[in-house]
Amino acid sequence: VQLQASGGGLVQAGGSLRLFCVVSGSAYSIGAMGWFRQAPGKQRELVAIIMSGGTTNYADNVKGRFTVSRDNAKNTVNLQMNSLKPEDTAVYYCNAWVRKNYWSDESSYWGQGTLVTVSS
């Protein structure tokens, strides 16, 4: 199982970016999918999570600005980021809980990270 994230870049404050992540490989089912971020010198933190049924949860500091979505048929999870602020600057990682086959438990997998830089 591999997660491939893309879509990061440099944007001015107030701008928008959309992050993409696709799960490839053996995936019998995918549970929660989400995005985390890690700024320099800080711990990795949850940004947004979406369950297989569509329930979402956001960090307080991105509510109303970010929207997470998924396509269960394509095994993708996206993050639409609007009204970006300099404090959103971080490496963003996608995450998915994947069950590889009928007999296995879910395991957590991570993408390689994509850098988002918001200039003031």
Short mmCIF file of C-alpha atoms in Angstrom, two decimals:
data_model
loop_
_atom_site.label_atom_id
_atom_site.label_comp_id
_atom_site.label_asym_id
_atom_site.label_seq_id
_atom_site.Cartn_x
_atom_site.Cartn_y
_atom_site.Cartn_z
CA VAL A 1 0.00 0.00 0.00
CA GLN A 2 1.33 3.42 -0.96
CA LEU A 3 -0.02 6.92 -0.55
CA GLN A 4 1.04 9.58 -3.04
CA ALA A 5 0.39 13.20 -2.10
CA SER A 6 0.62 16.18 -4.41
CA GLY A 7 -0.58 19.73 -4.85
CA GLY A 8 1.58 21.71 -2.47
CA GLY A 9 3.32 24.91 -3.43
CA LEU A 10 3.83 28.58 -2.70
CA VAL A 11 0.83 30.85 -2.33
CA GLN A 12 0.19 34.31 -0.95
CA ALA A 13 -1.83 34.83 2.19
CA GLY A 14 -5.51 34.73 1.38
CA GLY A 15 -4.99 32.38 -1.52
CA SER A 16 -6.06 28.79 -2.09
CA LEU A 17 -4.47 25.44 -2.75
CA ARG A 18 -5.84 21.96 -3.25
CA LEU A 19 -3.98 18.89 -2.06
CA PHE A 20 -4.47 15.46 -3.57
CA CYS A 21 -3.68 11.99 -2.25
CA VAL A 22 -4.23 8.61 -3.88
CA VAL A 23 -3.96 5.20 -2.24
CA SER A 24 -2.50 2.50 -4.45
CA GLY A 25 -1.71 -1.17 -3.96
CA SER A 26 -3.65 -3.85 -2.15
CA ALA A 27 -6.56 -2.22 -0.35
CA TYR A 28 -9.52 -4.41 0.57
CA SER A 29 -11.10 -1.45 2.34
CA ILE A 30 -10.13 2.01 3.55
CA GLY A 31 -11.41 3.46 6.76
CA ALA A 32 -10.53 6.93 7.95
CA MET A 33 -8.53 9.15 5.62
CA GLY A 34 -7.10 12.49 6.48
CA TRP A 35 -4.47 15.15 6.42
CA PHE A 36 -1.88 16.08 9.02
CA ARG A 37 0.75 18.78 8.93
CA GLN A 38 4.08 19.49 10.53
CA ALA A 39 5.57 22.96 10.71
CA PRO A 40 9.28 23.47 11.39
CA GLY A 41 10.07 22.82 15.03
CA LYS A 42 6.57 21.61 15.80
CA GLN A 43 4.88 18.27 16.22
CA ARG A 44 2.72 16.76 13.54
CA GLU A 45 -0.91 17.76 14.03
CA LEU A 46 -4.25 16.71 12.66
CA VAL A 47 -5.73 19.02 10.05
CA ALA A 48 -8.81 17.15 8.87
CA ILE A 49 -10.17 13.64 8.81
CA ILE A 50 -12.98 12.01 6.88
CA MET A 51 -14.52 8.64 7.63
CA SER A 52 -15.59 6.17 4.97
CA GLY A 53 -19.20 7.26 5.39
CA GLY A 54 -18.33 10.92 4.92
CA THR A 55 -18.25 12.19 8.49
CA THR A 56 -15.59 14.87 8.86
CA ASN A 57 -13.65 16.47 11.67
CA TYR A 58 -11.38 19.51 11.50
CA ALA A 59 -8.81 21.17 13.66
CA ASP A 60 -10.24 24.35 15.17
CA ASN A 61 -7.73 26.56 13.40
CA VAL A 62 -8.81 25.41 9.91
CA LYS A 63 -12.58 25.15 10.37
CA GLY A 64 -14.44 27.20 7.82
CA ARG A 65 -11.36 27.51 5.60
CA PHE A 66 -10.42 23.92 4.72
CA THR A 67 -12.61 21.19 3.27
CA VAL A 68 -11.66 17.51 3.15
CA SER A 69 -13.30 15.17 0.66
CA ARG A 70 -12.81 11.63 -0.58
CA ASP A 71 -13.73 9.46 -3.52
CA ASN A 72 -14.14 5.90 -2.31
CA ALA A 73 -14.23 4.52 -5.85
CA LYS A 74 -10.88 6.09 -6.69
CA ASN A 75 -9.27 5.71 -3.23
CA THR A 76 -8.46 9.39 -3.06
CA VAL A 77 -8.64 12.05 -0.39
CA ASN A 78 -8.37 15.75 -1.14
CA LEU A 79 -7.97 18.91 0.91
CA GLN A 80 -9.26 22.22 -0.38
CA MET A 81 -7.53 25.04 1.49
CA ASN A 82 -8.93 28.55 1.23
CA SER A 83 -8.05 31.81 2.96
CA LEU A 84 -4.59 30.51 3.65
CA LYS A 85 -2.51 32.14 6.36
CA PRO A 86 1.26 32.18 6.91
CA GLU A 87 0.74 29.95 9.95
CA ASP A 88 -0.61 27.25 7.61
CA THR A 89 2.91 26.83 6.26
CA ALA A 90 3.95 23.22 6.84
CA VAL A 91 4.59 19.88 5.25
CA TYR A 92 1.23 18.23 4.75
CA TYR A 93 0.90 14.46 5.01
CA CYS A 94 -2.01 12.35 3.93
CA ASN A 95 -2.97 9.36 6.02
CA ALA A 96 -5.24 6.38 5.52
CA TRP A 97 -6.27 3.38 7.57
CA VAL A 98 -6.18 0.47 5.14
CA ARG A 99 -7.33 -3.09 5.46
CA LYS A 100 -5.28 -5.11 2.98
CA ASN A 101 -7.52 -8.17 2.88
CA TYR A 102 -10.53 -9.71 4.53
CA TRP A 103 -8.48 -11.30 7.32
CA SER A 104 -6.30 -8.33 8.22
CA ASP A 105 -6.81 -5.46 10.62
CA GLU A 106 -6.60 -1.85 9.54
CA SER A 107 -3.13 -0.33 9.52
CA SER A 108 -2.09 3.29 9.22
CA TYR A 109 -0.24 4.42 6.10
CA TRP A 110 1.33 7.76 5.34
CA GLY A 111 2.11 9.70 2.20
CA GLN A 112 5.49 11.29 1.61
CA GLY A 113 4.42 14.83 2.45
CA THR A 114 3.92 17.88 0.31
CA LEU A 115 5.16 21.35 1.26
CA VAL A 116 2.74 24.24 1.53
CA THR A 117 4.28 27.68 1.94
CA VAL A 118 2.08 30.71 2.55
CA SER A 119 3.78 34.06 2.18
CA SER A 120 2.58 37.18 3.98
#
